[in-house]
mmCIF file of C-alpha atoms in Angstrom:
data_model
loop_
_atom_site.group_PDB
_atom_site.id
_atom_site.type_symbol
_atom_site.label_atom_id
_atom_site.label_comp_id
_atom_site.label_asym_id
_atom_site.label_seq_id
_atom_site.Cartn_x
_atom_site.Cartn_y
_atom_site.Cartn_z
ATOM 1 C CA MET Q 268 -0.027 -0.225 -0.153
ATOM 2 C CA PRO Q 269 1.684 2.871 -1.022
ATOM 3 C CA ASN Q 270 1.336 5.179 2.020
ATOM 4 C CA ILE Q 271 2.540 2.620 4.943
ATOM 5 C CA TYR Q 272 6.325 2.266 5.027
ATOM 6 C CA SER Q 273 8.221 -0.916 5.198
ATOM 7 C CA ASN Q 274 11.113 0.299 7.756
ATOM 8 C CA LEU Q 275 11.342 3.043 10.445
ATOM 9 C CA THR Q 276 14.979 4.765 8.580
ATOM 10 C CA GLU Q 277 12.266 5.458 5.407
ATOM 11 C CA LEU Q 278 10.778 8.557 7.550
ATOM 12 C CA ILE Q 279 13.960 10.280 8.056
ATOM 13 C CA GLY Q 280 13.610 13.826 7.011
ATOM 14 C CA ASN Q 281 11.162 16.167 5.274
ATOM 15 C CA THR Q 282 10.553 18.003 8.951
ATOM 16 C CA PRO Q 283 8.739 20.704 8.488
ATOM 17 C CA LEU Q 284 9.603 24.459 9.076
ATOM 18 C CA LEU Q 285 7.381 26.416 11.999
ATOM 19 C CA GLU Q 286 7.408 30.250 11.537
ATOM 20 C CA LEU Q 287 7.943 31.844 15.055
ATOM 21 C CA THR Q 288 4.982 34.032 14.963
ATOM 22 C CA HIS Q 289 4.693 34.512 18.964
ATOM 23 C CA TYR Q 290 8.355 34.053 19.572
ATOM 24 C CA ASN Q 291 9.043 37.000 16.842
ATOM 25 C CA LYS Q 292 6.746 39.933 18.474
ATOM 26 C CA ASN Q 293 7.756 39.465 21.242
ATOM 27 C CA GLN Q 294 11.094 39.888 20.842
ATOM 28 C CA GLU Q 295 10.459 42.698 18.451
ATOM 29 C CA SER Q 296 11.861 41.060 15.305
ATOM 30 C CA LEU Q 297 11.997 43.274 11.825
ATOM 31 C CA ALA Q 298 13.237 39.703 10.180
ATOM 32 C CA LYS Q 299 11.260 36.668 9.676
ATOM 33 C CA VAL Q 300 13.031 33.756 12.036
ATOM 34 C CA ILE Q 301 11.472 30.148 10.893
ATOM 35 C CA ALA Q 302 12.582 27.094 12.812
ATOM 36 C CA LYS Q 303 13.154 23.510 10.987
ATOM 37 C CA LEU Q 304 12.097 20.586 13.726
ATOM 38 C CA GLU Q 305 14.437 17.972 13.214
ATOM 39 C CA TYR Q 306 12.733 16.200 16.633
ATOM 40 C CA PHE Q 307 9.825 15.273 13.902
ATOM 41 C CA ASN Q 308 12.663 12.335 12.769
ATOM 42 C CA PRO Q 309 11.950 9.017 14.291
ATOM 43 C CA ALA Q 310 14.391 9.076 16.869
ATOM 44 C CA GLY Q 311 13.782 12.395 18.253
ATOM 45 C CA SER Q 312 16.655 14.218 16.595
ATOM 46 C CA VAL Q 313 18.537 15.849 13.690
ATOM 47 C CA LYS Q 314 21.282 13.089 14.208
ATOM 48 C CA ASP Q 315 18.663 10.088 12.363
ATOM 49 C CA ARG Q 316 20.330 11.706 9.518
ATOM 50 C CA ILE Q 317 23.296 10.354 10.204
ATOM 51 C CA GLY Q 318 22.850 7.933 12.059
ATOM 52 C CA PHE Q 319 21.765 6.299 8.971
ATOM 53 C CA ALA Q 320 23.660 7.218 6.525
ATOM 54 C CA MET Q 321 27.538 6.433 8.245
ATOM 55 C CA ILE Q 322 26.073 2.999 8.931
ATOM 56 C CA LYS Q 323 24.904 2.481 5.211
ATOM 57 C CA ASP Q 324 27.949 4.307 4.252
ATOM 58 C CA ALA Q 325 30.209 2.008 6.018
ATOM 59 C CA GLU Q 326 28.122 -1.225 4.773
ATOM 60 C CA GLU Q 327 28.859 -0.054 1.209
ATOM 61 C CA LYS Q 328 32.836 0.581 1.438
ATOM 62 C CA GLY Q 329 32.733 -3.529 3.305
ATOM 63 C CA LYS Q 330 33.200 -1.461 6.740
ATOM 64 C CA LEU Q 331 30.540 -2.616 8.378
ATOM 65 C CA VAL Q 332 30.085 -6.845 7.796
ATOM 66 C CA PRO Q 333 27.881 -9.081 9.618
ATOM 67 C CA GLY Q 334 29.094 -9.303 13.566
ATOM 68 C CA SER Q 335 31.056 -5.943 13.887
ATOM 69 C CA VAL Q 336 30.315 -3.999 16.777
ATOM 70 C CA ILE Q 337 29.611 -0.329 16.502
ATOM 71 C CA ILE Q 338 31.213 1.902 18.773
ATOM 72 C CA GLU Q 339 31.127 5.532 18.268
ATOM 73 C CA PRO Q 340 32.235 8.554 21.168
ATOM 74 C CA THR Q 341 28.604 10.797 21.426
ATOM 75 C CA SER Q 342 27.080 13.225 23.481
ATOM 76 C CA GLY Q 343 23.707 11.241 22.961
ATOM 77 C CA ASN Q 344 21.106 12.541 20.211
ATOM 78 C CA THR Q 345 23.807 10.509 17.176
ATOM 79 C CA GLY Q 346 23.944 7.803 20.137
ATOM 80 C CA ILE Q 347 20.763 7.704 19.992
ATOM 81 C CA ALA Q 348 20.032 7.512 15.998
ATOM 82 C CA LEU Q 349 22.649 4.900 15.853
ATOM 83 C CA ALA Q 350 20.333 2.992 18.045
ATOM 84 C CA PHE Q 351 17.790 2.595 16.401
ATOM 85 C CA ALA Q 352 19.066 2.024 13.556
ATOM 86 C CA ALA Q 353 21.459 -0.596 15.265
ATOM 87 C CA ALA Q 354 18.849 -1.993 16.443
ATOM 88 C CA ALA Q 355 16.775 -2.423 13.148
ATOM 89 C CA LEU Q 356 19.642 -3.557 10.923
ATOM 90 C CA GLY Q 357 21.146 -6.444 13.688
ATOM 91 C CA TYR Q 358 24.427 -4.086 14.881
ATOM 92 C CA ARG Q 359 26.310 -4.151 18.582
ATOM 93 C CA LEU Q 360 26.026 -0.667 19.670
ATOM 94 C CA ILE Q 361 28.668 0.686 22.695
ATOM 95 C CA ILE Q 362 28.149 4.220 23.198
ATOM 96 C CA ILE Q 363 30.754 6.347 25.137
ATOM 97 C CA LEU Q 364 29.515 9.370 26.889
ATOM 98 C CA PRO Q 365 29.975 11.510 29.353
ATOM 99 C CA GLU Q 366 29.003 11.504 32.188
ATOM 100 C CA SER Q 367 27.949 15.033 32.407
ATOM 101 C CA PHE Q 368 24.680 13.858 29.741
ATOM 102 C CA SER Q 369 21.371 13.847 30.452
ATOM 103 C CA ILE Q 370 19.752 10.623 32.192
ATOM 104 C CA GLU Q 371 16.722 10.611 29.979
ATOM 105 C CA ARG Q 372 19.827 10.286 27.089
ATOM 106 C CA ARG Q 373 21.071 7.188 29.154
ATOM 107 C CA LYS Q 374 17.764 5.628 29.773
ATOM 108 C CA LEU Q 375 17.003 6.341 25.746
ATOM 109 C CA LEU Q 376 20.364 4.169 23.955
ATOM 110 C CA GLU Q 377 19.521 1.632 27.125
ATOM 111 C CA ALA Q 378 15.974 1.175 26.346
ATOM 112 C CA LEU Q 379 17.169 0.776 22.191
ATOM 113 C CA GLY Q 380 19.934 -1.944 23.783
ATOM 114 C CA ALA Q 381 23.008 0.077 23.113
ATOM 115 C CA GLU Q 382 25.958 -0.317 26.046
ATOM 116 C CA LEU Q 383 27.089 2.629 27.331
ATOM 117 C CA VAL Q 384 30.454 3.599 29.115
ATOM 118 C CA LEU Q 385 30.349 6.940 30.628
ATOM 119 C CA THR Q 386 33.481 8.933 30.902
ATOM 120 C CA PRO Q 387 34.613 11.817 32.980
ATOM 121 C CA ALA Q 388 32.892 15.323 32.626
ATOM 122 C CA SER Q 389 35.798 16.935 33.258
ATOM 123 C CA GLU Q 390 37.027 15.573 29.539
ATOM 124 C CA GLY Q 391 34.553 16.192 27.329
ATOM 125 C CA MET Q 392 33.791 14.840 24.681
ATOM 126 C CA SER Q 393 38.055 14.742 23.530
ATOM 127 C CA GLY Q 394 38.169 12.020 26.912
ATOM 128 C CA ALA Q 395 35.110 10.361 25.065
ATOM 129 C CA ILE Q 396 36.583 10.060 21.689
ATOM 130 C CA ARG Q 397 39.972 8.299 23.594
ATOM 131 C CA LYS Q 398 37.888 5.601 25.485
ATOM 132 C CA ALA Q 399 36.168 4.267 21.981
ATOM 133 C CA ASP Q 400 39.791 4.157 20.413
ATOM 134 C CA GLU Q 401 41.213 2.045 23.699
ATOM 135 C CA LEU Q 402 37.657 -0.376 22.994
ATOM 136 C CA ALA Q 403 38.182 -0.452 19.633
ATOM 137 C CA ALA Q 404 41.355 -1.932 20.391
ATOM 138 C CA GLN Q 405 40.834 -4.274 21.947
ATOM 139 C CA ILE Q 406 37.747 -5.723 20.726
ATOM 140 C CA PRO Q 407 37.507 -8.058 17.301
ATOM 141 C CA ASN Q 408 35.688 -6.565 14.206
ATOM 142 C CA ALA Q 409 34.593 -2.992 15.942
ATOM 143 C CA TYR Q 410 34.014 -0.281 13.344
ATOM 144 C CA ILE Q 411 33.994 3.403 15.134
ATOM 145 C CA PRO Q 412 31.378 6.142 12.532
ATOM 146 C CA MET Q 413 33.277 8.951 14.379
ATOM 147 C CA GLN Q 414 30.632 11.649 13.470
ATOM 148 C CA PHE Q 415 33.354 14.637 14.051
ATOM 149 C CA SER Q 416 35.008 13.281 10.977
ATOM 150 C CA ASN Q 417 33.191 11.184 8.966
ATOM 151 C CA PRO Q 418 32.115 13.082 5.859
ATOM 152 C CA ALA Q 419 29.155 10.621 5.727
ATOM 153 C CA ASN Q 420 27.876 13.848 7.942
ATOM 154 C CA PRO Q 421 28.282 16.876 6.016
ATOM 155 C CA GLU Q 422 27.434 14.732 3.159
ATOM 156 C CA VAL Q 423 23.662 14.097 3.931
ATOM 157 C CA HIS Q 424 23.339 17.234 5.650
ATOM 158 C CA LYS Q 425 23.775 18.296 1.921
ATOM 159 C CA HIS Q 426 21.759 16.129 -0.437
ATOM 160 C CA THR Q 427 18.709 15.399 2.279
ATOM 161 C CA THR Q 428 18.678 19.234 4.693
ATOM 162 C CA ALA Q 429 19.565 21.662 2.943
ATOM 163 C CA GLU Q 430 17.332 20.508 -0.377
ATOM 164 C CA GLU Q 431 14.598 20.553 2.380
ATOM 165 C CA ILE Q 432 15.186 23.594 3.513
ATOM 166 C CA TRP Q 433 15.574 25.007 0.208
ATOM 167 C CA ARG Q 434 12.137 23.418 -1.314
ATOM 168 C CA ASP Q 435 10.403 24.269 1.340
ATOM 169 C CA THR Q 436 11.360 27.921 1.519
ATOM 170 C CA ASP Q 437 10.462 27.677 -1.866
ATOM 171 C CA GLY Q 438 14.493 29.434 -2.461
ATOM 172 C CA GLN Q 439 13.468 32.277 -0.032
ATOM 173 C CA VAL Q 440 16.335 31.885 2.550
ATOM 174 C CA ASP Q 441 18.640 34.561 3.406
ATOM 175 C CA ILE Q 442 20.141 33.186 7.224
ATOM 176 C CA PHE Q 443 20.723 29.964 8.071
ATOM 177 C CA VAL Q 444 21.344 29.099 11.934
ATOM 178 C CA ALA Q 445 22.586 26.242 13.693
ATOM 179 C CA GLY Q 446 24.753 24.940 17.530
ATOM 180 C CA VAL Q 447 27.762 23.421 15.930
ATOM 181 C CA GLY Q 448 28.812 20.041 17.657
ATOM 182 C CA THR Q 449 30.125 17.800 15.083
ATOM 183 C CA GLY Q 450 30.422 20.281 12.392
ATOM 184 C CA GLY Q 451 28.400 18.411 9.523
ATOM 185 C CA THR Q 452 25.032 20.407 9.951
ATOM 186 C CA ILE Q 453 26.418 23.944 9.372
ATOM 187 C CA SER Q 454 29.042 22.966 6.893
ATOM 188 C CA GLY Q 455 26.435 20.264 4.377
ATOM 189 C CA VAL Q 456 23.770 22.830 4.957
ATOM 190 C CA GLY Q 457 26.024 25.702 3.931
ATOM 191 C CA GLU Q 458 27.896 24.167 1.303
ATOM 192 C CA ARG Q 459 24.874 23.439 -0.739
ATOM 193 C CA LEU Q 460 23.294 26.823 0.214
ATOM 194 C CA LYS Q 461 25.828 28.736 -1.212
ATOM 195 C CA GLN Q 462 26.122 27.064 -3.906
ATOM 196 C CA LEU Q 463 22.006 28.137 -5.084
ATOM 197 C CA ASN Q 464 22.495 30.970 -3.205
ATOM 198 C CA PRO Q 465 26.200 32.612 -2.632
ATOM 199 C CA LYS Q 466 24.282 35.704 -1.034
ATOM 200 C CA VAL Q 467 22.646 32.720 1.667
ATOM 201 C CA GLN Q 468 24.434 34.002 5.006
ATOM 202 C CA ILE Q 469 25.548 30.629 7.181
ATOM 203 C CA VAL Q 470 25.597 31.596 11.353
ATOM 204 C CA ALA Q 471 27.011 29.109 13.521
ATOM 205 C CA VAL Q 472 26.206 29.154 17.464
ATOM 206 C CA GLU Q 473 28.851 27.473 20.016
ATOM 207 C CA PRO Q 474 28.960 28.151 23.774
ATOM 208 C CA PHE Q 475 30.378 31.855 25.568
ATOM 209 C CA ASN Q 476 32.046 29.506 27.611
ATOM 210 C CA SER Q 477 34.308 26.948 24.968
ATOM 211 C CA PRO Q 478 34.865 29.575 22.001
ATOM 212 C CA VAL Q 479 36.964 27.248 20.143
ATOM 213 C CA LEU Q 480 35.647 27.821 16.473
ATOM 214 C CA SER Q 481 35.969 31.862 17.250
ATOM 215 C CA GLY Q 482 39.676 31.149 18.153
ATOM 216 C CA GLY Q 483 39.198 30.662 22.304
ATOM 217 C CA GLU Q 484 39.186 28.314 24.646
ATOM 218 C CA ARG Q 485 38.107 24.996 25.711
ATOM 219 C CA GLY Q 486 35.764 25.708 28.720
ATOM 220 C CA PRO Q 487 33.001 23.880 30.619
ATOM 221 C CA HIS Q 488 29.236 24.906 29.133
ATOM 222 C CA LEU Q 489 25.801 23.702 29.582
ATOM 223 C CA ILE Q 490 24.740 23.584 26.166
ATOM 224 C CA GLN Q 491 24.201 19.436 25.516
ATOM 225 C CA GLY Q 492 24.925 19.029 22.122
ATOM 226 C CA ILE Q 493 27.345 21.651 20.778
ATOM 227 C CA GLY Q 494 30.557 22.991 21.746
ATOM 228 C CA ALA Q 495 32.830 19.807 21.851
ATOM 229 C CA GLY Q 496 35.826 22.155 22.545
ATOM 230 C CA PHE Q 497 38.215 20.841 19.697
ATOM 231 C CA VAL Q 498 37.241 22.234 15.951
ATOM 232 C CA PRO Q 499 35.784 18.810 14.215
ATOM 233 C CA ASP Q 500 37.734 18.080 11.039
ATOM 234 C CA ASN Q 501 33.749 17.948 9.543
ATOM 235 C CA TYR Q 502 33.901 21.925 10.338
ATOM 236 C CA ASN Q 503 33.586 23.896 6.843
ATOM 237 C CA ALA Q 504 35.191 27.631 8.387
ATOM 238 C CA SER Q 505 34.743 28.513 4.812
ATOM 239 C CA VAL Q 506 31.449 28.355 4.525
ATOM 240 C CA VAL Q 507 30.947 29.696 8.174
ATOM 241 C CA ASP Q 508 30.125 33.801 7.804
ATOM 242 C CA GLU Q 509 29.935 34.590 11.420
ATOM 243 C CA ILE Q 510 29.781 32.589 14.652
ATOM 244 C CA ILE Q 511 27.656 33.674 17.337
ATOM 245 C CA LYS Q 512 28.558 32.943 21.555
ATOM 246 C CA VAL Q 513 25.897 32.404 23.491
ATOM 247 C CA LYS Q 514 25.747 32.515 27.208
ATOM 248 C CA ASN Q 515 24.297 29.098 28.731
ATOM 249 C CA GLU Q 516 21.474 31.042 30.762
ATOM 250 C CA ASP Q 517 20.835 32.707 27.187
ATOM 251 C CA ALA Q 518 20.019 29.077 26.082
ATOM 252 C CA TYR Q 519 17.988 27.833 29.000
ATOM 253 C CA ARG Q 520 16.129 31.008 28.600
ATOM 254 C CA THR Q 521 15.299 31.298 25.368
ATOM 255 C CA SER Q 522 14.718 27.579 26.102
ATOM 256 C CA ARG Q 523 12.120 28.252 27.992
ATOM 257 C CA HIS Q 524 10.301 31.064 26.110
ATOM 258 C CA LEU Q 525 9.821 29.205 23.403
ATOM 259 C CA ALA Q 526 8.052 26.411 25.237
ATOM 260 C CA ARG Q 527 5.503 29.350 26.860
ATOM 261 C CA SER Q 528 5.160 31.719 23.389
ATOM 262 C CA GLU Q 529 4.858 28.984 20.806
ATOM 263 C CA GLY Q 530 4.509 25.689 22.603
ATOM 264 C CA LEU Q 531 7.875 24.888 21.101
ATOM 265 C CA LEU Q 532 9.204 21.929 23.569
ATOM 266 C CA VAL Q 533 13.038 21.753 21.936
ATOM 267 C CA GLY Q 534 16.011 21.319 23.281
ATOM 268 C CA ILE Q 535 19.383 23.685 25.047
ATOM 269 C CA SER Q 536 20.616 24.489 21.634
ATOM 270 C CA SER Q 537 17.592 24.969 20.148
ATOM 271 C CA GLY Q 538 16.956 27.256 23.024
ATOM 272 C CA ALA Q 539 21.058 29.021 21.848
ATOM 273 C CA ALA Q 540 19.969 28.835 18.163
ATOM 274 C CA ALA Q 541 17.313 30.673 18.751
ATOM 275 C CA PHE Q 542 18.394 33.136 20.848
ATOM 276 C CA ALA Q 543 21.391 33.882 18.431
ATOM 277 C CA ALA Q 544 18.252 33.896 14.903
ATOM 278 C CA SER Q 545 16.227 35.803 17.326
ATOM 279 C CA GLU Q 546 19.777 38.173 17.770
ATOM 280 C CA LEU Q 547 20.174 38.673 14.463
ATOM 281 C CA ALA Q 548 16.836 39.553 13.798
ATOM 282 C CA LYS Q 549 17.029 42.877 15.483
ATOM 283 C CA ARG Q 550 19.593 44.290 13.728
ATOM 284 C CA GLU Q 551 18.165 46.538 10.764
ATOM 285 C CA GLU Q 552 20.411 45.234 7.791
ATOM 286 C CA ASN Q 553 18.246 42.498 8.313
ATOM 287 C CA LYS Q 554 15.101 43.662 8.056
ATOM 288 C CA ASP Q 555 12.569 41.559 6.312
ATOM 289 C CA LYS Q 556 14.739 38.477 5.267
ATOM 290 C CA THR Q 557 13.909 35.324 6.158
ATOM 291 C CA ILE Q 558 16.392 33.430 8.792
ATOM 292 C CA VAL Q 559 15.453 29.669 9.098
ATOM 293 C CA VAL Q 560 16.859 28.146 12.365
ATOM 294 C CA LEU Q 561 17.842 23.971 12.634
ATOM 295 C CA PHE Q 562 15.920 22.738 16.454
ATOM 296 C CA PRO Q 563 17.776 19.479 16.466
ATOM 297 C CA ASP Q 564 16.042 18.114 19.622
ATOM 298 C CA THR Q 565 13.190 17.640 22.344
ATOM 299 C CA GLY Q 566 13.408 19.433 25.666
ATOM 300 C CA GLU Q 567 11.310 15.730 26.598
ATOM 301 C CA ARG Q 568 15.553 14.903 26.753
ATOM 302 C CA TYR Q 569 16.506 17.725 29.421
ATOM 303 C CA LEU Q 570 13.900 17.867 31.914
ATOM 304 C CA SER Q 571 16.588 16.115 34.015
ATOM 305 C CA ALA Q 572 18.985 18.997 33.294
ATOM 306 C CA ASN Q 573 16.572 22.186 35.005
ATOM 307 C CA LEU Q 574 15.781 23.401 31.412
ATOM 308 C CA TYR Q 575 12.069 23.996 33.035
ATOM 309 C CA ASP Q 576 12.870 24.365 36.115
ATOM 310 C CA GLU Q 577 12.476 28.217 36.364
ATOM 311 C CA ALA Q 578 10.049 31.334 34.587
#
């Protein structure tokens, strides 16, 4: 039957765009801010795109074979995406996760059959990557997709996310805003949008407390999912026109405001991206422009992180 899918992975992508009508009004925006809601993906985040893409790419290249073990250092959402894909395709999965990340993400990973190894929060993603390399050397037939450097990451955004944005706005997008974790989203989308229209501005978002993309020092921060503490190989700085640094409190406050003004429960990094987009929307030079901001996931994954505890 034409409207019935046979595999959950077929539901990845084609996420909706939503104009933040009330939020724009409350922020006295001069530009139109539109959110791409990636939590509409089947496992709930933008990382569903790269989780499936990296597995399929590895299979096609013979890096993954029956009996292989997938090992991945991740801040959570990529692990969840890999977990649902690995479960569907029959692979054992070990996720290396900094202990600072939310309980919700850990429980989701375990529910999907992933094995968890936690690393010290103080070591950030660098510590998780070192642990993944250590385990891969000990386990036969281990494969690390390594989202931070895997070309399949930006490629899937180039061929899906960017094309969806262009299609759904009828090419009327002036500025694209996204947080940077692995660098795949900002690079893949940025490269393709600039091919379609070189005048499109690409704006990256990073934590104020860990501004490595801006040339600053790595530091602890509370914006889960972005700000890995190093410049990822997948980050293409040449397509980025501006970097906006967002403070913890601004990211949290904006996420709460979106819940109350739009009914949108989005994660902390979505709040950071929305804050950056609203700052851009207030600039006189951006009057009447269309800003598309990517919201990576749902706020339900951060309830234990006190995201909604304050008014």
